[in-house]
mmCIF file of C-alpha atoms and ligand atoms in Angstrom:
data_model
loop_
_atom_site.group_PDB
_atom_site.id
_atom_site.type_symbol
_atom_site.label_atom_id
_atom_site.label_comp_id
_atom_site.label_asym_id
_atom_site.label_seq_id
_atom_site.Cartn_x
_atom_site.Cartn_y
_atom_site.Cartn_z
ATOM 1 C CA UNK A 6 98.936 147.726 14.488
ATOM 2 C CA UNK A 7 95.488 146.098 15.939
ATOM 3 C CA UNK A 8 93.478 147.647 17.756
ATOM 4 C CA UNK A 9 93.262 146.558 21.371
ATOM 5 C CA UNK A 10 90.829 144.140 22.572
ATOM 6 C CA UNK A 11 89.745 146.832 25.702
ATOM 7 C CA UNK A 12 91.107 150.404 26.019
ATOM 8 C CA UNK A 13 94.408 150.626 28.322
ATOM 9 C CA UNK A 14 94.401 151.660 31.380
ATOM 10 C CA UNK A 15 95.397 155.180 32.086
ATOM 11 C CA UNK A 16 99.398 155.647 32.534
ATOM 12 C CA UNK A 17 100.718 156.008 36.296
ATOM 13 C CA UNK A 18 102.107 159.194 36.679
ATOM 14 C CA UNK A 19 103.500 162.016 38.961
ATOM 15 C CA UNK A 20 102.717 165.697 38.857
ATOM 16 C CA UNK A 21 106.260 167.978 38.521
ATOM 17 C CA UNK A 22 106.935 170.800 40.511
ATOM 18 C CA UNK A 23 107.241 173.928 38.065
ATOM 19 C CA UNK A 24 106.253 172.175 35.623
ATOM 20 C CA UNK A 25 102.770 171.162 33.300
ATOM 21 C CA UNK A 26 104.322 168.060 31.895
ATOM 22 C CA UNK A 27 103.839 164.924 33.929
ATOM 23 C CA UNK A 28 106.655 162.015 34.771
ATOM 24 C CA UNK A 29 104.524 158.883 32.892
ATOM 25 C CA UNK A 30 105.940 155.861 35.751
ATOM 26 C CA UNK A 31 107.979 152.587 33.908
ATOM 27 C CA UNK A 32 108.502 150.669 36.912
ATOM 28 C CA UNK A 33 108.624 150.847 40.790
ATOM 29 C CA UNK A 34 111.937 149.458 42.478
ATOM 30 C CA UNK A 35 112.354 149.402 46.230
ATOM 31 C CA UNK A 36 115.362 148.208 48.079
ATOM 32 C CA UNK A 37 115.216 146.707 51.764
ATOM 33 C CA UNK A 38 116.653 147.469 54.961
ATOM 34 C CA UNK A 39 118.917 150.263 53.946
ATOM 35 C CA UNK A 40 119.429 151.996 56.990
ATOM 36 C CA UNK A 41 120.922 150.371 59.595
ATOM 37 C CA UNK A 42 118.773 151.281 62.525
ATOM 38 C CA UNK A 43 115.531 149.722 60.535
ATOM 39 C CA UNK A 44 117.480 146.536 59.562
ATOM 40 C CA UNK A 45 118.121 146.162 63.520
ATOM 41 C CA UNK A 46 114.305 147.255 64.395
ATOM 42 C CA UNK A 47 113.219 144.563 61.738
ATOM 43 C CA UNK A 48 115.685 141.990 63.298
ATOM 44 C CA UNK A 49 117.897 141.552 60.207
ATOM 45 C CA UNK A 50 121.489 141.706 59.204
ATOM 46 C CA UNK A 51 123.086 145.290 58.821
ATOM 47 C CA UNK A 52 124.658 144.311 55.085
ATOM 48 C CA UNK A 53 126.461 146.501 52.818
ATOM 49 C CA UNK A 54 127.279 143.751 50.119
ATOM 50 C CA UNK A 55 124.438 142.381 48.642
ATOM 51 C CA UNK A 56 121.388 145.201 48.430
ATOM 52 C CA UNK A 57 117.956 143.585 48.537
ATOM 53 C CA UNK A 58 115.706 144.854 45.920
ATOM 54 C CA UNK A 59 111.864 144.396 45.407
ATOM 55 C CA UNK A 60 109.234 146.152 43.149
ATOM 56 C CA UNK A 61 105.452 146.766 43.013
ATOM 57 C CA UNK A 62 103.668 147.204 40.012
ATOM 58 C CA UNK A 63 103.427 151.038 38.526
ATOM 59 C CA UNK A 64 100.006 151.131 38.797
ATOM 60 C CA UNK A 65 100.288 150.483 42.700
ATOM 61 C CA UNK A 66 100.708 154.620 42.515
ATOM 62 C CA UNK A 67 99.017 157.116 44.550
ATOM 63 C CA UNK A 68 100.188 160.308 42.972
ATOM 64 C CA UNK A 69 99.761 163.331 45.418
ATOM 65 C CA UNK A 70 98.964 166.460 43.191
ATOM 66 C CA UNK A 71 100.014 168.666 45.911
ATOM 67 C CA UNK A 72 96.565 168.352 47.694
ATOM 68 C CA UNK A 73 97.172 165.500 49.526
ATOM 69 C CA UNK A 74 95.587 162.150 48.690
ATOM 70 C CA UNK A 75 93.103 159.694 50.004
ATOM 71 C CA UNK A 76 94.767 155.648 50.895
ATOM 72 C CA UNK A 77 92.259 152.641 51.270
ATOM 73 C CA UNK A 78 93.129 150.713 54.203
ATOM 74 C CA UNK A 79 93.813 147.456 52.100
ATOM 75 C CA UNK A 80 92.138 143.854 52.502
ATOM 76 C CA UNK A 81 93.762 140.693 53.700
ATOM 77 C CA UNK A 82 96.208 142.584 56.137
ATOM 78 C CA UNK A 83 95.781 142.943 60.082
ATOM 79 C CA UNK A 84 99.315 144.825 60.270
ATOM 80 C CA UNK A 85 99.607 147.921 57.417
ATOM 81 C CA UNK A 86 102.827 149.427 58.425
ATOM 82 C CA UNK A 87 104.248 152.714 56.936
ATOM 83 C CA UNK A 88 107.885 153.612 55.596
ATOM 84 C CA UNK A 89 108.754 156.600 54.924
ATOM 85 C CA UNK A 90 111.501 156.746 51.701
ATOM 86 C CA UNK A 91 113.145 158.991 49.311
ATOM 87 C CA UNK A 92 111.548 158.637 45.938
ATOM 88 C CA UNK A 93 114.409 158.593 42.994
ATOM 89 C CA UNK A 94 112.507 159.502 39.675
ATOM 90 C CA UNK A 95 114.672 158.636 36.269
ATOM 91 C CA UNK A 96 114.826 160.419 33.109
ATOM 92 C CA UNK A 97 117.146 157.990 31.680
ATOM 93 C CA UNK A 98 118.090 154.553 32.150
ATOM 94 C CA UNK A 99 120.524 151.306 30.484
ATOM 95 C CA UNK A 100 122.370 148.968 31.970
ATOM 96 C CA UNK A 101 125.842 148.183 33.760
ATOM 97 C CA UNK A 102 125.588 151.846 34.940
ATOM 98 C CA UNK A 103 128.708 152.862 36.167
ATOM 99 C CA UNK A 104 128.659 155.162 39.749
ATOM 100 C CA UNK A 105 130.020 157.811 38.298
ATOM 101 C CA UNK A 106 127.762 158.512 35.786
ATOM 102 C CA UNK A 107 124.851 157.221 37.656
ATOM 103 C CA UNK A 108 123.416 160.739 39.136
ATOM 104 C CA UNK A 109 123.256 161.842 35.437
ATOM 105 C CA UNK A 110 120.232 159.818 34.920
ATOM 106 C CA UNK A 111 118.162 161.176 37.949
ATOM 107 C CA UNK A 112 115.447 163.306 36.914
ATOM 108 C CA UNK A 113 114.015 164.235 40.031
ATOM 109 C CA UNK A 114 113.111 163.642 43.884
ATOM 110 C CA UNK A 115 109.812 163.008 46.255
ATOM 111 C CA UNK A 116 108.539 161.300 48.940
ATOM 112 C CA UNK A 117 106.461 158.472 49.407
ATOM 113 C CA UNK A 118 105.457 155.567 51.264
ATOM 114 C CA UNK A 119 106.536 152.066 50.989
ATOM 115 C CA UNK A 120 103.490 150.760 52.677
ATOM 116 C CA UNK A 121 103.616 147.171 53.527
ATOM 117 C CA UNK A 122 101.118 144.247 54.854
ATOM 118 C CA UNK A 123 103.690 143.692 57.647
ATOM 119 C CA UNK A 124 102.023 139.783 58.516
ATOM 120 C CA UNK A 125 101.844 138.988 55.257
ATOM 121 C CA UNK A 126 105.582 139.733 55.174
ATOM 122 C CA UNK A 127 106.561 138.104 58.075
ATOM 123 C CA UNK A 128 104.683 135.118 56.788
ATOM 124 C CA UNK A 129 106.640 135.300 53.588
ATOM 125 C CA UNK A 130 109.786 135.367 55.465
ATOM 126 C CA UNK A 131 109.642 132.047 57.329
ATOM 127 C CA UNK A 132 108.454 130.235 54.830
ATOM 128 C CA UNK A 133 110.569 131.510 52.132
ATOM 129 C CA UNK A 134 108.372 132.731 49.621
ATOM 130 C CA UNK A 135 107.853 136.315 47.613
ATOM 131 C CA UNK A 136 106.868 139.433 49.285
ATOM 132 C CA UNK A 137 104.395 140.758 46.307
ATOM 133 C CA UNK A 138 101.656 140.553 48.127
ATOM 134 C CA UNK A 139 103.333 141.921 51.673
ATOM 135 C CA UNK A 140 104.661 145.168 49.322
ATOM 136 C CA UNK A 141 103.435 145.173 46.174
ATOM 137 C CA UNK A 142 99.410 145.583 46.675
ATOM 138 C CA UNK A 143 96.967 148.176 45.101
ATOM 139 C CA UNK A 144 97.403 151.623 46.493
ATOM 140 C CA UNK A 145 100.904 150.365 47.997
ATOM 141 C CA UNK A 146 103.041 153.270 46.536
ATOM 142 C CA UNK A 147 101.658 156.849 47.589
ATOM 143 C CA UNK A 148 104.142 159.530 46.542
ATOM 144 C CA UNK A 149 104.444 163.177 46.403
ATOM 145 C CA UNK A 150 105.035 165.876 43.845
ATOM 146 C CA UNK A 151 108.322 165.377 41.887
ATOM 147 C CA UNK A 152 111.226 168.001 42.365
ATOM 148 C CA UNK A 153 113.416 168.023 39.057
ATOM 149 C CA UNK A 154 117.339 168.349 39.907
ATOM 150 C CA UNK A 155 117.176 171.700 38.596
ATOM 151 C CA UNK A 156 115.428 172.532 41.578
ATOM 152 C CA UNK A 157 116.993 170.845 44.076
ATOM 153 C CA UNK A 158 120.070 169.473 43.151
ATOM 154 C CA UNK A 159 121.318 166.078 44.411
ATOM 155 C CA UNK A 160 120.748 165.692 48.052
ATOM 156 C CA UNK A 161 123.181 164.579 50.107
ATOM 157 C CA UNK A 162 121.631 165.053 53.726
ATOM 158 C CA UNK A 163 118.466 165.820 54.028
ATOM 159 C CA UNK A 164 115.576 164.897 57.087
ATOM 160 C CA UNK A 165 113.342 162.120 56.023
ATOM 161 C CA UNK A 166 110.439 162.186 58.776
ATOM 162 C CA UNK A 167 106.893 161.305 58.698
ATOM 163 C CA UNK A 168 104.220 162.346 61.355
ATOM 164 C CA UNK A 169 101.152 160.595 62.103
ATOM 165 C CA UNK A 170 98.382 162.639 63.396
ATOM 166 C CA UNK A 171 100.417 165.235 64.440
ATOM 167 C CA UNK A 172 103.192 163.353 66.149
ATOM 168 C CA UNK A 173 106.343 162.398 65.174
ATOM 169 C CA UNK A 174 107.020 158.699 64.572
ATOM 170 C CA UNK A 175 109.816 158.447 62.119
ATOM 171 C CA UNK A 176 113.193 160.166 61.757
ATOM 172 C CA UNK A 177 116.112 159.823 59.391
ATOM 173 C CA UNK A 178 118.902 161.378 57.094
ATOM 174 C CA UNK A 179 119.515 160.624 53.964
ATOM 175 C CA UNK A 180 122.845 160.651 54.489
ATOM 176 C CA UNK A 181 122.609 157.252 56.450
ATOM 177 C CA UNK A 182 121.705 155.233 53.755
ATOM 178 C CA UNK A 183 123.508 152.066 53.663
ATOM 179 C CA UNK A 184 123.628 152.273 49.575
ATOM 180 C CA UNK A 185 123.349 155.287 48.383
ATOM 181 C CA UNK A 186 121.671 156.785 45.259
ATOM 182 C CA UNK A 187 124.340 156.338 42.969
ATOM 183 C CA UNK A 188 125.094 152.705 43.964
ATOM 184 C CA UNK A 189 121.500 151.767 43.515
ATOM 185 C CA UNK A 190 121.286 152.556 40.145
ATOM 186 C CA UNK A 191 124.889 151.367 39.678
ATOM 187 C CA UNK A 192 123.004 147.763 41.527
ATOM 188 C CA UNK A 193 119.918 147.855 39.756
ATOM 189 C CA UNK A 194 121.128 148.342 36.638
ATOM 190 C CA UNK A 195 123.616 145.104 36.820
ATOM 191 C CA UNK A 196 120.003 143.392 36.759
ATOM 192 C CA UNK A 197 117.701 145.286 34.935
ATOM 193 C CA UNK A 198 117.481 147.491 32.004
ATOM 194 C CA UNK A 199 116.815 150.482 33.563
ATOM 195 C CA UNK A 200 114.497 153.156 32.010
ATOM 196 C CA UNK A 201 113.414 156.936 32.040
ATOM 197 C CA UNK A 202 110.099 156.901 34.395
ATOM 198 C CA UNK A 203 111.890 154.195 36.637
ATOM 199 C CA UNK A 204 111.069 155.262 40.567
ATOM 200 C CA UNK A 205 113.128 154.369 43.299
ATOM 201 C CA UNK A 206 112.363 153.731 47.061
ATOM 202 C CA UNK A 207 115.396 154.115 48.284
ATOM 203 C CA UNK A 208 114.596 152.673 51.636
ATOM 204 C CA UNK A 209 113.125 153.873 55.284
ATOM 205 C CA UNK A 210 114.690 154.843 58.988
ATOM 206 C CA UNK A 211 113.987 153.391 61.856
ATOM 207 C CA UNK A 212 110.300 153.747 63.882
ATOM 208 C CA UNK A 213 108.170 152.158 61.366
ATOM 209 C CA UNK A 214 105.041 150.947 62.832
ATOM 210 C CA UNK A 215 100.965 150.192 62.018
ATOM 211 C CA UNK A 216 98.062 152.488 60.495
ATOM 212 C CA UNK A 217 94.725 152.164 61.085
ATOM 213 C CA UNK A 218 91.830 153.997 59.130
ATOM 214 C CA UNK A 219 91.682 157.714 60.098
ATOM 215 C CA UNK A 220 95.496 157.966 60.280
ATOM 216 C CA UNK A 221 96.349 161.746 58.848
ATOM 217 C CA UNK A 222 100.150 161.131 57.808
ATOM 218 C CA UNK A 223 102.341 164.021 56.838
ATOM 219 C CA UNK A 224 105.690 162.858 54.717
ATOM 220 C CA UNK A 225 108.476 165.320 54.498
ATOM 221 C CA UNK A 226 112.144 164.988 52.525
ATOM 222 C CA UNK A 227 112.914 168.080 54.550
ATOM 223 C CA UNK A 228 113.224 171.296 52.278
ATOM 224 C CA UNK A 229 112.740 169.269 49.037
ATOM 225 C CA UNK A 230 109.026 167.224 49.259
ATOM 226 C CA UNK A 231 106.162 166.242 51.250
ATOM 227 C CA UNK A 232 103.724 164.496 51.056
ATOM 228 C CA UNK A 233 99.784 164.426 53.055
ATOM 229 C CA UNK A 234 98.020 161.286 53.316
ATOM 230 C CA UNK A 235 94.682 160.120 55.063
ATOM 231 C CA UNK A 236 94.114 156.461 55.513
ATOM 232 C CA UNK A 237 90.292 155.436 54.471
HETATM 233 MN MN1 LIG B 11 110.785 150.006 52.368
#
């Protein structure tokens, strides 16, 4: 094989809990309004048909090495909002997954933030067009430690809640997703080739709202992940 014409960049990747090997990131998938008290706060349809799915690119990443991380406030954006999600980490992937086997290729969960230019978005939305630059900008995709299933099983209910400066501002269950984590895959997977490294945002609560430099966020998958992120 050639050699490359400039070195590549280093892989996106998350730290494991227990663990010195690292999850090198494939791709980013997100799906949209998946709880039904955010679709209503955003002003859309409460759907259970058709799931809306979106990505960023992998190296959007801000892996949190258990320290807590730093976020740049991005450019071009008067409205950054946060969304707190469940991360979904694959070690293996195909496609047509069926539901039933679908858990079997989860590796892992986290925490992150789906953080979105929330004017761009609402730009995008009237006039029709793609929301990569509303979702899928540089330093777009913090996310915490991963916890392998080993650890923690497959949650069914668990508190999703992130604080902002020491108050509360969001507040979910798991257990209220519209789709849940087997029928993503199972969705995904009918239009991609899914593959180990694959992360999942499976989607945020209600009470998502604007950051503005300073913000000290605290993410938490209650009992499983959190996450610690200051806004620069
Ligand atoms: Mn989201």
């Amino acid at each position: 094989m050639s050699a490359y014409a400039f070195p590549p960049p280093p892989h996106p990747s998350l730290a494991i809990a227990g663990s010195d090997a690292r999850l090198a990131v494939h791709r980013i998938y997100c799906i949209g309004r998946n709880y039904a008290e955010h679709a209503r706060e955003m002003g859309a349809p409460v759907e259970r048909g058709q799931p809306l799915f979106f990505m960023k690119p992998a190296d959007a990443l801000v892996a949190d090495e258990g320290h807590g991380i730093e976020v740049p406030y991005p450019p071009a954006t008067q409205e950054l909002h946060h969304e707190v999600e469940m991360i979904v980490a694959l070690a293996r992937g195909g496609r047509d997954i069926a539901r039933e086997h679908a858990l079997d290729c989860v590796h892992g969960y986290g925490v992150g933030l789906d953080l979105t230019r929330r004017d761009l978005q609402a730009i995008a939305k009237t006039k029709g067009q793609p929301w990569d630059a509303a979702k899928g900008f540089d330093a777009s995709a913090p996310a915490s430690v991963l916890v392998p299933v080993a650890r923690c099983g497959h949650p069914q209910a668990a508190a999703l809640t992130l604080a902002i400066n020491g108050e509360q501002r969001q507040h979910g269950d798991i257990a209220d997703m519209l789709f849940d984590v087997a029928a993503i895959i199972h969705e995904l997977s009918l239009l991609w080739t899914l593959a180990p490294g694959d992360l999942i945002y499976t989607g945020t609560p209600a009470g998502v709202g604007p950051l503005v430099r300073g913000d000290r966020l605290e993410a938490s998958l209650t009992g499983i992940a959190g996450l610690h992120a200051h806004i620069t």
